Structure formats: C-alpha cells, structure tokens
CSV table of C-alpha atoms and ligand atoms in Angstrom, one decimal:
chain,number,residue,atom,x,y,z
A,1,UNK,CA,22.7,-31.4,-9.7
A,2,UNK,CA,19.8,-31.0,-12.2
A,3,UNK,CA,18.8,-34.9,-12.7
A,4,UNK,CA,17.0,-34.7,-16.0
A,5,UNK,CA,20.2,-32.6,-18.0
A,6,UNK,CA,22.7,-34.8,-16.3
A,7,UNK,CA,20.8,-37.9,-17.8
A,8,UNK,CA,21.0,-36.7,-20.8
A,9,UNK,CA,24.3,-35.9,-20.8
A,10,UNK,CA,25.3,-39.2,-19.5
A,11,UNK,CA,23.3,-40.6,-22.3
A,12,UNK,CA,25.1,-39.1,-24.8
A,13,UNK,CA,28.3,-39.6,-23.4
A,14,UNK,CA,27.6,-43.6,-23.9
A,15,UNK,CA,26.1,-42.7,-27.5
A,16,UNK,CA,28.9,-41.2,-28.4
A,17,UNK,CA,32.4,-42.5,-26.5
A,18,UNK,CA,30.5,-46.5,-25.8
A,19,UNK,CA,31.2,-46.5,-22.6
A,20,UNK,CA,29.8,-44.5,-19.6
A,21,UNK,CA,31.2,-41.0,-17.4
A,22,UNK,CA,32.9,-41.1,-14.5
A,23,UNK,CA,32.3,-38.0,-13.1
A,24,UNK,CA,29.8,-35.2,-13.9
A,25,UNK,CA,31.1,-31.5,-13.4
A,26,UNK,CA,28.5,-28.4,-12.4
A,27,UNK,CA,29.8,-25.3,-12.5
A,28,UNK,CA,27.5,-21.9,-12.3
A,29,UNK,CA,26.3,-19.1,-13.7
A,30,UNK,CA,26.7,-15.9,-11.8
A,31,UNK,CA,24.4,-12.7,-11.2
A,32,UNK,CA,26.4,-9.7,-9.7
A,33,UNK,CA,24.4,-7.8,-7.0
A,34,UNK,CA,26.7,-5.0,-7.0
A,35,UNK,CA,30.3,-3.7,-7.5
A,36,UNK,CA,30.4,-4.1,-10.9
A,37,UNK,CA,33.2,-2.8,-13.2
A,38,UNK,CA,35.7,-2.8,-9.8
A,39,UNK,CA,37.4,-6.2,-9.9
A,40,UNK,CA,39.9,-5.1,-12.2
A,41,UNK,CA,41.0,-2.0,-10.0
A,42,UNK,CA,41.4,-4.5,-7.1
A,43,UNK,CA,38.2,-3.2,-5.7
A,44,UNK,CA,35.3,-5.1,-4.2
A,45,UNK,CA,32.2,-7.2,-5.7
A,46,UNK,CA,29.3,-9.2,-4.6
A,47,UNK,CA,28.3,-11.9,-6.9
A,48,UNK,CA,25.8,-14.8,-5.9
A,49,UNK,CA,26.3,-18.1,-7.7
A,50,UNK,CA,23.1,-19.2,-10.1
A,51,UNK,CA,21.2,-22.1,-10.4
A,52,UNK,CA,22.2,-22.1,-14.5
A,53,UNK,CA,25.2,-23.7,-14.9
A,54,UNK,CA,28.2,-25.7,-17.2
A,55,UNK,CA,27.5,-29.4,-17.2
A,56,UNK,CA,30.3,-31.9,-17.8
A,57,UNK,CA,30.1,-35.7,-18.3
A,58,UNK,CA,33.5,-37.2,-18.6
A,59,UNK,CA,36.3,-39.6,-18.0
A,60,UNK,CA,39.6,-40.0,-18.4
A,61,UNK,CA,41.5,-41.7,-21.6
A,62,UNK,CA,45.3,-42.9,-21.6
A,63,UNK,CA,45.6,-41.1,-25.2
A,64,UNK,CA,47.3,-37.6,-24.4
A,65,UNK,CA,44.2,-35.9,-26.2
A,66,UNK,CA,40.8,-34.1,-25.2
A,67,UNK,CA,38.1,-35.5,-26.9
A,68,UNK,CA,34.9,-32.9,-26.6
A,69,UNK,CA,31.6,-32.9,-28.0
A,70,UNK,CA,29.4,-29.6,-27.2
A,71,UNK,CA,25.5,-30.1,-27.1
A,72,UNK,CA,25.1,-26.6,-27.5
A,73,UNK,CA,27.5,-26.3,-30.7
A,74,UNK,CA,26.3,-30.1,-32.2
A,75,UNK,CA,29.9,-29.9,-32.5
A,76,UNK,CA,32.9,-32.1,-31.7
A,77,UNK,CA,36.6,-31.5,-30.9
A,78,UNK,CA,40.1,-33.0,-30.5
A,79,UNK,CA,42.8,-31.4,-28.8
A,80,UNK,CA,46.0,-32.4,-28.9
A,81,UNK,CA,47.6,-31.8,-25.6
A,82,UNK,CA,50.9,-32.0,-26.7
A,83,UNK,CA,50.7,-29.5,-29.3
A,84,UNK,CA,48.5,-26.4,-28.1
A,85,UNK,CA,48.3,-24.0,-31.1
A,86,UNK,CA,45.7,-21.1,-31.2
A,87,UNK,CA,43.0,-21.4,-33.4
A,88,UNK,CA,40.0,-19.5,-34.6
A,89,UNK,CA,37.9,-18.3,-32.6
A,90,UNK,CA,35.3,-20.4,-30.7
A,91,UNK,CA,34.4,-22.5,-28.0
A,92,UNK,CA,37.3,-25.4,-28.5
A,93,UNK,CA,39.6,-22.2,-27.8
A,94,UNK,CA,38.5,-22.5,-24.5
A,95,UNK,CA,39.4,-25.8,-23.7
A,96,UNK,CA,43.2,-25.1,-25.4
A,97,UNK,CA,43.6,-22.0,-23.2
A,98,UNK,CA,42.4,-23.9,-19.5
A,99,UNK,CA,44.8,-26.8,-20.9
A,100,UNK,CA,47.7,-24.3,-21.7
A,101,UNK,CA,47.6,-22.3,-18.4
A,102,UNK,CA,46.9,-25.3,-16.1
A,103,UNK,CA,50.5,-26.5,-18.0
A,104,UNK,CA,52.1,-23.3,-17.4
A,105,UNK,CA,51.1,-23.1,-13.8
A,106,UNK,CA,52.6,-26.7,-13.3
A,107,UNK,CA,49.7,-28.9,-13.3
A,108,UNK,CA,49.6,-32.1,-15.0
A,109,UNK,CA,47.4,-32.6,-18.0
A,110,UNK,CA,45.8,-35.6,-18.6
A,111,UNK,CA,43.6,-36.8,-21.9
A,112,UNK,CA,39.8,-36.9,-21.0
A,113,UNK,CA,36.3,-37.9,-23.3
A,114,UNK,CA,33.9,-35.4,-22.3
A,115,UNK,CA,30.4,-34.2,-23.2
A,116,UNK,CA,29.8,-30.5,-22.4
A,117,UNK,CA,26.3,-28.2,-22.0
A,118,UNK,CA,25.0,-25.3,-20.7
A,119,UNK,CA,21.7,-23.7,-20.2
A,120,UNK,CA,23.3,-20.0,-19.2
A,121,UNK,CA,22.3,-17.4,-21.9
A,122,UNK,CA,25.4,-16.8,-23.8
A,123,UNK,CA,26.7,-13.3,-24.2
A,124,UNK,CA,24.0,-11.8,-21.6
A,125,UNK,CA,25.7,-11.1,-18.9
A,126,UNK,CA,25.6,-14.0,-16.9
A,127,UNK,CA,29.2,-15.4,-17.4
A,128,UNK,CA,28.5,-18.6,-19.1
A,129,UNK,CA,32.3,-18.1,-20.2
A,130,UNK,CA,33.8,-18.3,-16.7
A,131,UNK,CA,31.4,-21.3,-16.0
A,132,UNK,CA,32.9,-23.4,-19.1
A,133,UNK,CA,36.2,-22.4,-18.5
A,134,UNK,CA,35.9,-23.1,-14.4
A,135,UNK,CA,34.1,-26.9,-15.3
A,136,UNK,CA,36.7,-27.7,-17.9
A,137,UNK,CA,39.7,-26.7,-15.3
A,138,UNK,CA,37.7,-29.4,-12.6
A,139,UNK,CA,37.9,-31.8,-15.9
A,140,UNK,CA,41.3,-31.5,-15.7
A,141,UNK,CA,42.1,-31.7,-12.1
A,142,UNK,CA,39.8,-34.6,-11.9
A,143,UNK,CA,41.7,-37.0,-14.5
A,144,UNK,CA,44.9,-35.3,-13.3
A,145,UNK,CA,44.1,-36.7,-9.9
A,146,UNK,CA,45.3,-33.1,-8.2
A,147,UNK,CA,43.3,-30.5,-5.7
A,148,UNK,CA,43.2,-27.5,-7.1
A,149,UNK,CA,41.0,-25.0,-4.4
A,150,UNK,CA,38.7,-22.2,-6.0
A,151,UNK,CA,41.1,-20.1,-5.6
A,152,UNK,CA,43.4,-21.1,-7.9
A,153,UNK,CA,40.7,-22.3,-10.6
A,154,UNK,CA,39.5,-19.2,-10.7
A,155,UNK,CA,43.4,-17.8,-11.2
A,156,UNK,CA,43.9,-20.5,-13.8
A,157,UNK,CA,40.6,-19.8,-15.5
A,158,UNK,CA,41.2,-16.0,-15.6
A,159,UNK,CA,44.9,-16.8,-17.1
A,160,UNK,CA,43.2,-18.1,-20.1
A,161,UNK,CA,40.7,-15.7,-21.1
A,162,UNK,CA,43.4,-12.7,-20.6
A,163,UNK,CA,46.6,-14.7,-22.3
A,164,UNK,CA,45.1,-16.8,-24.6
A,165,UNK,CA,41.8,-15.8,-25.6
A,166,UNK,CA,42.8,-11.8,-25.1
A,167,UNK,CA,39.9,-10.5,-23.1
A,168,UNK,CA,40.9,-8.3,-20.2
A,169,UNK,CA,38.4,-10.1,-17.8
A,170,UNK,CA,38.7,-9.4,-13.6
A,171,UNK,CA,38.7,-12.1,-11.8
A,172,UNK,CA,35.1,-12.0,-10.1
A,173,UNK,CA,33.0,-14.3,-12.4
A,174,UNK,CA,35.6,-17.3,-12.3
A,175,UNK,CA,35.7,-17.2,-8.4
A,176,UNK,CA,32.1,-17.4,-7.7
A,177,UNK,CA,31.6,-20.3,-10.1
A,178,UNK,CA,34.4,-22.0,-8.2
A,179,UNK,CA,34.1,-20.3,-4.6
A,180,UNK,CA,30.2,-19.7,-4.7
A,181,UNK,CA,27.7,-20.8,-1.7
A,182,UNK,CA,23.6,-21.7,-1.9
A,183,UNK,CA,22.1,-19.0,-0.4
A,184,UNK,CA,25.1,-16.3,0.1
A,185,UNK,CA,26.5,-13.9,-1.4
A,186,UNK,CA,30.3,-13.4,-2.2
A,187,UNK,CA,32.0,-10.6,-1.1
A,188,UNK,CA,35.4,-10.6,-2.8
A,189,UNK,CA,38.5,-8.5,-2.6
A,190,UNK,CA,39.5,-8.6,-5.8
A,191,UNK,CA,43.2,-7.6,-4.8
A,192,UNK,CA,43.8,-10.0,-1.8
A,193,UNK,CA,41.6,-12.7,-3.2
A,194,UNK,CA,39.9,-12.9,0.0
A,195,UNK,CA,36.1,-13.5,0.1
A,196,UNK,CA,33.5,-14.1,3.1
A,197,UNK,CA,30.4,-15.4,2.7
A,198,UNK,CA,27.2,-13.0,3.2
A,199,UNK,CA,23.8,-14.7,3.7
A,200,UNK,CA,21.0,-13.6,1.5
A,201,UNK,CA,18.0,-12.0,3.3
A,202,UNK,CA,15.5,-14.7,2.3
A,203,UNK,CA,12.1,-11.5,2.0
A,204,UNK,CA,13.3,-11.0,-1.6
A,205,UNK,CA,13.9,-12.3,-4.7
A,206,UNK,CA,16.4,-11.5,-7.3
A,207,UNK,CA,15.0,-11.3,-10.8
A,208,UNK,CA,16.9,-11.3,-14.2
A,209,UNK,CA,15.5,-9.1,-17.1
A,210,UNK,CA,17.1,-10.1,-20.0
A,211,UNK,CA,16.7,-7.6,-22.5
A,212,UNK,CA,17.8,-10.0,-25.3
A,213,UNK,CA,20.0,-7.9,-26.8
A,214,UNK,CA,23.9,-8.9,-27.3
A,215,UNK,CA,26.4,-6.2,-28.1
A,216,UNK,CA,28.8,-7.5,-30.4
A,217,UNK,CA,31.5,-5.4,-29.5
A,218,UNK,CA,31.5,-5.9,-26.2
A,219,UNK,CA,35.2,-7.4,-26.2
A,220,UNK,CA,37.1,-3.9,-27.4
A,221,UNK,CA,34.7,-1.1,-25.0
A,222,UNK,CA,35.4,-3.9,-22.2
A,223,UNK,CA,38.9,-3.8,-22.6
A,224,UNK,CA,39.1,0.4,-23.8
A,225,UNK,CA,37.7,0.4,-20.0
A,226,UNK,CA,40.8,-1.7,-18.6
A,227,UNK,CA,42.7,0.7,-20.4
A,228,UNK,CA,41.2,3.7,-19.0
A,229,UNK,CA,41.1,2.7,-15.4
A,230,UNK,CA,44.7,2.2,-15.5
A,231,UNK,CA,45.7,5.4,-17.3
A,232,UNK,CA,43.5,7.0,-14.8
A,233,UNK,CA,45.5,5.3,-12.0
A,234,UNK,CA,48.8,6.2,-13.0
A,235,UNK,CA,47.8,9.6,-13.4
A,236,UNK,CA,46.7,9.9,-9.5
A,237,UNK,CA,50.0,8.3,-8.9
A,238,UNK,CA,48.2,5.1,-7.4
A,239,UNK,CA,48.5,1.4,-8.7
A,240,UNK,CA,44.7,0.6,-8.7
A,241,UNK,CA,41.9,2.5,-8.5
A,242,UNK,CA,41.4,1.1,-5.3
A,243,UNK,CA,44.1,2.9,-3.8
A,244,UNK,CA,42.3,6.2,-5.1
A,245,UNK,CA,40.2,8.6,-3.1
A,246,UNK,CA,37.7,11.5,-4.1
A,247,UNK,CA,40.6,14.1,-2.1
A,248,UNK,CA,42.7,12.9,-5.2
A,249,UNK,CA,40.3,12.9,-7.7
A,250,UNK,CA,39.4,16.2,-6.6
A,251,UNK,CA,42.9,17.6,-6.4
A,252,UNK,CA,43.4,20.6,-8.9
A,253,UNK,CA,46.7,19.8,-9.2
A,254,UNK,CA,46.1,16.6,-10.7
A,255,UNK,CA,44.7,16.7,-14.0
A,256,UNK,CA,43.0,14.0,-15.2
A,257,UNK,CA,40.6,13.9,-18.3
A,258,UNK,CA,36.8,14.5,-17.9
A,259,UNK,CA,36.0,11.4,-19.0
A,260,UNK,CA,38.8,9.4,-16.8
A,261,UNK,CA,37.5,11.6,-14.1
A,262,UNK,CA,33.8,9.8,-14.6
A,263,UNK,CA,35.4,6.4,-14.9
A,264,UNK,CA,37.3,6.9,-11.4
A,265,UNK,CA,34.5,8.6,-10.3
A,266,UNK,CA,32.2,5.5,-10.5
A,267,UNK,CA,35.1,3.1,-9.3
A,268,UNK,CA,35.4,4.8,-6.0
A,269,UNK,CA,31.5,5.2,-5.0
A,270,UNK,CA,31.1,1.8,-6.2
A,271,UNK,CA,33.6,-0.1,-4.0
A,272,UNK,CA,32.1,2.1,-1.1
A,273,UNK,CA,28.4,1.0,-2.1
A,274,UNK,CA,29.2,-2.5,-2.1
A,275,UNK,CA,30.5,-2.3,1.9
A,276,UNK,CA,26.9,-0.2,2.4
A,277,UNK,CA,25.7,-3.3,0.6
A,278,UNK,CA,26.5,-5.4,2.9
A,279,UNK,CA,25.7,-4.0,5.7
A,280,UNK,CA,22.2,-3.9,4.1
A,281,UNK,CA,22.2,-7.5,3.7
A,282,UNK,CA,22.7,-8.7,7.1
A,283,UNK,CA,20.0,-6.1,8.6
A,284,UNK,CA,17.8,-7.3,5.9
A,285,UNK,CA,17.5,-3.8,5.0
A,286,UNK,CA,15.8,-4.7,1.4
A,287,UNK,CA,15.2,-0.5,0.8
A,288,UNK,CA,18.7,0.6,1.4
A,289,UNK,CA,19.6,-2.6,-0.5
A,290,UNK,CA,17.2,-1.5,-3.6
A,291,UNK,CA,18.7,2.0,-3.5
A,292,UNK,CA,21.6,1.6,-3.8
A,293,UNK,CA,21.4,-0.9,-6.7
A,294,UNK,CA,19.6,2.2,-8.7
A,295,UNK,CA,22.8,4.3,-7.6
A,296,UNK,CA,25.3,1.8,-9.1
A,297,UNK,CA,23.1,1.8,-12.2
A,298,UNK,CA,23.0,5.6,-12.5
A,299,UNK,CA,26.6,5.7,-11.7
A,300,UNK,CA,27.3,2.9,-14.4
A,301,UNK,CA,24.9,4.3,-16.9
A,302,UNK,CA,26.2,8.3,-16.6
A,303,UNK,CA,29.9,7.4,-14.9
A,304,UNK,CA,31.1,4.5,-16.5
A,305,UNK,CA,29.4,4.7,-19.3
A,306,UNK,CA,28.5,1.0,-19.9
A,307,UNK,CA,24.7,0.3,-19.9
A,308,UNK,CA,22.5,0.6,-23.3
A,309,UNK,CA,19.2,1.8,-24.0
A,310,UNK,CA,17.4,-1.5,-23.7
A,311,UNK,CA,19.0,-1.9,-20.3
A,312,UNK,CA,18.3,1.9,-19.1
A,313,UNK,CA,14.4,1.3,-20.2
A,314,UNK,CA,14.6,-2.6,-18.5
A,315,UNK,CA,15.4,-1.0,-14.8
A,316,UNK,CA,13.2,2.0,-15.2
A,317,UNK,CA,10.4,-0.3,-15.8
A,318,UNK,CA,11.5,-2.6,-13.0
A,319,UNK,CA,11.6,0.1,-10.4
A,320,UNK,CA,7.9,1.5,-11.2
A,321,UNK,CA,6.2,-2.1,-10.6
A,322,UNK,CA,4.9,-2.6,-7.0
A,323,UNK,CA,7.6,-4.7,-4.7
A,324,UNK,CA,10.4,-3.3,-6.5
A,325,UNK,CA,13.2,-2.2,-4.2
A,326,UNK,CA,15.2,-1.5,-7.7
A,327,UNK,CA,17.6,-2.7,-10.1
A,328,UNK,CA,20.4,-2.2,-12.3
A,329,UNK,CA,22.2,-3.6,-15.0
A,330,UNK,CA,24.2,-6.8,-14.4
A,331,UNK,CA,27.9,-8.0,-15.6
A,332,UNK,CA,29.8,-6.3,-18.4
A,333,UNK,CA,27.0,-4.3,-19.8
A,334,UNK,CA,26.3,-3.0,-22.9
A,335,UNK,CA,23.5,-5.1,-23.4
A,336,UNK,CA,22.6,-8.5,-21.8
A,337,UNK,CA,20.6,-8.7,-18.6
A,338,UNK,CA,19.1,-6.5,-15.7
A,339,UNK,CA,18.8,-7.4,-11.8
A,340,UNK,CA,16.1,-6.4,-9.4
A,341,UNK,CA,15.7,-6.5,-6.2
A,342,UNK,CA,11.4,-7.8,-5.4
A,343,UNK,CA,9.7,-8.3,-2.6
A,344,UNK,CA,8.8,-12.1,-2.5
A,345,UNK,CA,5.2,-11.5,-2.2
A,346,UNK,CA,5.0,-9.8,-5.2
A,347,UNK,CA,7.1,-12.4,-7.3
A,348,UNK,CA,4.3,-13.7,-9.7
A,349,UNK,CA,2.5,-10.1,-10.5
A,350,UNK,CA,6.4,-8.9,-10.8
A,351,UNK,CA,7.1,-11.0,-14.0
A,352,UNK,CA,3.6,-10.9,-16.1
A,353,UNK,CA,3.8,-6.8,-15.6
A,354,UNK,CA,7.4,-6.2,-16.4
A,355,UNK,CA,7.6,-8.1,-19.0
A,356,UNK,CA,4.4,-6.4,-21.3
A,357,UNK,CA,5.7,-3.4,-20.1
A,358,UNK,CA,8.7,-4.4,-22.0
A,359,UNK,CA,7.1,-5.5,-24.8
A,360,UNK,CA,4.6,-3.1,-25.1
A,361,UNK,CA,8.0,-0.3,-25.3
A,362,UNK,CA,10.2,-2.5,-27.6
A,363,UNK,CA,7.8,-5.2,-29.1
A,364,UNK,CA,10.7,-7.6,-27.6
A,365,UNK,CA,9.7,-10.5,-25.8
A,366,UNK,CA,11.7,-10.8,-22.8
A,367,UNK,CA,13.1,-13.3,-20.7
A,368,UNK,CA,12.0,-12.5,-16.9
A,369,UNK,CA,13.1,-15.2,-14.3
A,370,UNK,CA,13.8,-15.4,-11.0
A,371,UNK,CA,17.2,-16.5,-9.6
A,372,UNK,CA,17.9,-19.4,-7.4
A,373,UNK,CA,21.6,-19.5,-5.4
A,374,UNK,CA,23.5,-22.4,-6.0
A,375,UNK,CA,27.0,-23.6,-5.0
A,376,UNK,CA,30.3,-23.0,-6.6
A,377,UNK,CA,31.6,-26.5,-8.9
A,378,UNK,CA,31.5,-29.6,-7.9
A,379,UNK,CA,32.0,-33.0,-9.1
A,380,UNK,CA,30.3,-36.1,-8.6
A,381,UNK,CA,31.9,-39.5,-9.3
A,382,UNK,CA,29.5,-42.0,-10.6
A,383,UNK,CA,29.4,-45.3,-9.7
A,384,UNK,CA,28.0,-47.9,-11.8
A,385,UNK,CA,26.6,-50.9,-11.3
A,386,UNK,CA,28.1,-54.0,-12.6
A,387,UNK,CA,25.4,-55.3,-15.6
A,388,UNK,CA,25.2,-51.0,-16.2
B,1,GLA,C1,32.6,-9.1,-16.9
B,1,GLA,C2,34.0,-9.6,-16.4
B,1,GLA,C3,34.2,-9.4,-14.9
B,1,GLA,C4,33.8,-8.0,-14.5
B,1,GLA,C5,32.4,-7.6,-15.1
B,1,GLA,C6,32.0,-6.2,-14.8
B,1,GLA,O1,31.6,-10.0,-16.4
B,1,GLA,O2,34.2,-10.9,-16.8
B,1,GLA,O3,35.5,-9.7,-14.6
B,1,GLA,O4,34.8,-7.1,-14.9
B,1,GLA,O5,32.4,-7.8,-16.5
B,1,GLA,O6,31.9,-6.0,-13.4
C-alpha cells in the first residue's frame, strides 16, 4: 500500500467525517499484455495488475446511506441505498450501479463514510473504471461483513457497467483488479472464468506510452464491436467467437461481410497468440514475446480496426529504439496508451528517446513510465491507538 496517499486519505477522511477509517481499500490498475478485444467472445487474455490503483478510506455508518467524497472530483455524494435511481452521468453512478447489483445478486448492503482517489489516468486505457468499481464492491463487502472471492467481484462489477451504466465491457479488467498477483500475469478464460497465474520473466520491463489522447466516443465503437462479434458468430452458427475456426471463416458457403470477416479474423489469431504468449513467458523467450505483441497490434490496427493514429506512430517509434522487443496498443483502443516490451538494460535510454521522438512527431508531451506488478484488492483494517 502506497504510505504517503493512504495518509492523506486517512487525513481527509478525519477532516471530513471527525472520526478516523477503518479499513483502507487498494484496488489496481491493469495493463493488458495481449488478447485484447477477446474477452467478450469468451476467448482468452493476459492482463498484469499495476502498481496505479483506486484507494478507499472508509467505515461503516448505521444510517442506510453511502456518504462519498472523491479527491479527484473535489466532489461529494449521498446515496440513498434504499432508493437507487439512475442519474446523470458521472462517477457517483458508479457507486449506485456496484450498490444495485451487489442487491440484486443477494448481498447485503450496508451504509459506509468513505473517501475515494485514484492516480490511474482516466480514459487511457488503463481501466481506472474497473478499479473504482472493484474497490467500492470491497467497501461494501467490508461493512456488510460477507466474503465475496475475485471471482464474483469481478462478476458483480461487470453487472454494473453493462446494466446500469450501459457499456458492453468483458469481463477482463474487473478480474485482474480483484484476481491479480505481484509479478504474474493472468491468463483468463473469459468463458469458464478460470485463470492461472504466469510468472513474468524478470529481463524486461513493460513500459506504458500514453499518447495523451482520449477518444470521446469510445463508448458507441466499443459497443458497435460487441455488436459485430456477435452478428459474426451467429452467422458461422457458433455462440462465441471462440467456438470459431479459420475452416469456418474460410468456408464459401458461409457468407459473412468483409468487414465481420476482419473482426473474426482478428478474434481467432488473437486467442491463438495469447497461448504462444505464454509459452513465451515461461521460456523467457522476450523475442517471440515482442513479436507477437507487434502481430496483435497489426491485427488490431488492420483487423479490428480499433487503434488511432497517435497509437499507430507511438508503437512504430517504440519498436525502432534499441531493447525494444515491440509493442502494441493497450485496452479498448482508440486512443489512450501503448505497451512495450524493453530489455531492462536499456530502461533509462528507452524513456528520454521515445519520448522526443514523440514529441518531435506530434509536439505532444508524453507520459512514458514503466510498470510495476501489483496484487489484485485488498483491504487493510486499521487499528488505532487509544489517545489517536
Ligand atoms: C476494455 C474492456 C475490456 C476489454 C478491453 C479490450 O478495457 O473493459 O473488457 O474488452 O477493452 O480488450
């Protein structure tokens, strides 16, 4: 837990509540190594939980209310608990939607006091959605005294983005903030839920390149791409994606359009890269690993249609600089943030030289930083000393 932030926070939980936290929350950030755009065809992804994360300070009140002030936002919120009613939208719909699915899926809901900040780049690519909504279902477990296991946070915190907030999200960002492991990867079947953990070859570094652009409309191509990946299944006759194969894709008796025959297309090579991914991993086989992070991004950039200029220019600089193994776009796309794959010795020299080359292209400053692994969310409960 980050010492100086959680301080802070418990600070201005006293400031503002006059009294202190009992338990402080983390949940990560996430950075996707590959199988991206597959979770919601059931198919296969590798996230790694980040050191950037959701903090939480907060206890529990007998009123059946949350009280919630946001650092980021400079903002406060009630929520009746009793009477969950949609609202416009912004980050208090969050909290509603956690409190209305943890209802629905028969968990109790208890009033807490909470103080909430993150330090995840909104919007880039880096799910500091899923975080908030997988530290305010712990807030809620917490003061409702029950154990609910990653599993089902993530379950409960997908719920509420899709039914209440109405973005057609997978489930892969949501179970490595709860599920996710210091210094291993996650490799998650996204129909069966089942994950293993896969240790990260400790000869590289993961850097993200943010290009620090934001695509507004991010929400309607990310769910016209639900749409198509299930029109393109029910025209092969198969329920996901994942039950696809390039014999049936192939097939001239199945027509499917050209651009649903991209989309499917990318679906299929990517599941397959993320097993070659892995294999990669545990032989520490960084070159294989690098390549075939520049294959999904091709395939994402030309298949699936969801990177951006700033992106394509971020990974084509990224792959020229000495040490680079490669790199590709990360999360939802369209903007937001870069991966790549760099040799540890060359970590310093890595940052300075991508980034002017950046610069020099777009006259953007970018945000270059290197990833640290972290562990899915956890709780503390503080204990305070008596003349505290
Ligand atoms: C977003 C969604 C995830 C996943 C990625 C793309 O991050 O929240 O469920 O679909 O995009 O891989």
């Amino acid at each position: 837990m980050d010492t100086k932030r959680s301080t802070t926070l418990t600070k201005r939980f006293q400031e503002i509540y006059g009294r202190k936290p009992k338990f402080l929350i983390t949940a990560p950030g996430r950075i996707n190594l590959i199988g991206e755009h597959t979770d919601y065809s059931d198919g296969f992804v590798l996230p790694v939980a980040i050191h950037l994360n959701v903090l939480i300070a907060m206890g529990p009140i007998a009123s059946h209310t949350v009280q919630i002030f946001s650092v980021d936002f400079e903002e406060s919120m009630a929520i009746d608990l009793g009477n969950l009613k949609k609202g416009p939208n912004n980050w208090g719909e969050y909290v509603k939607a956690i409190a209305w699915a943890m209802d629905i899926t028969g968990y109790p809901l208890k009033g807490w006091q909470g103080v909430i900040a993150g330090n995840i780049p909104i919007g880039a690519g880096l799910s500091s959605s899923a975080a908030f909504q997988v530290a305010i279902t712990k807030a809620f477990s917490l003061v409702g005294d029950v154990d609910v296991e990653p599993t089902k946070i993530a379950q409960i915190a997908r719920k509420s983005e899709i039914d209440w907030v109405g973005v057609k999200v997978g489930i892969m960002d949501q179970l490595v903030s709860a599920a996710g492991k210091k210094d291993h990867a996650v490799l998650l079947d996204c129909r069966s839920l089942d994950f293993e953990y896969v240790p990260i070859p400790d000869q590289a570094s993961y850097f993200v390149l943010d290009t620090m652009t934001r695509r507004e409309l991010t929400q309607s191509a990310y769910n016209q791409r639900h749409e198509e990946v299930a029109e393109a299944a029910r025209l092969l006759g198969v329920q996901t994606l994942r039950d696809a194969t390039m014999e049936m894709l192939d097939n001239p008796s199945i027509s499917t359009s050209p651009t649903l025959h991209k989309r499917t297309k990318h679906v299929l090579t990517e599941n397959e890269r993320v097993q070659k991914f892995r294999a990669a991993m545990q032989e520490g086989d960084l070159n294989q690993m690098g390549q075939l992070l520049n294959a999904s991004h091709k395939s994402l950039r030309d298949n699936f249609e969801v990177s951006s200029k700033s992106l394509n220019l971020f990974v084509d600089l990224a792959t020229q600089q000495p040490g680079c193994y490669g790199a590709r776009m990360t999360g939802a796309g369209f903007g937001g943030c870069a991966l790549a794959l760099v040799d540890s010795k060359n970590d310093r020299d890595f940052i300075t030289a991508v980034s002017e080359a950046y610069h020099l292209k777009t006259g953007i400053h970018p945000h270059v930083f290197k990833t640290m692994s972290a562990d899915g969310v956890n709780a503390i409960e503080l204990v305070h000393k008596k003349e505290d």
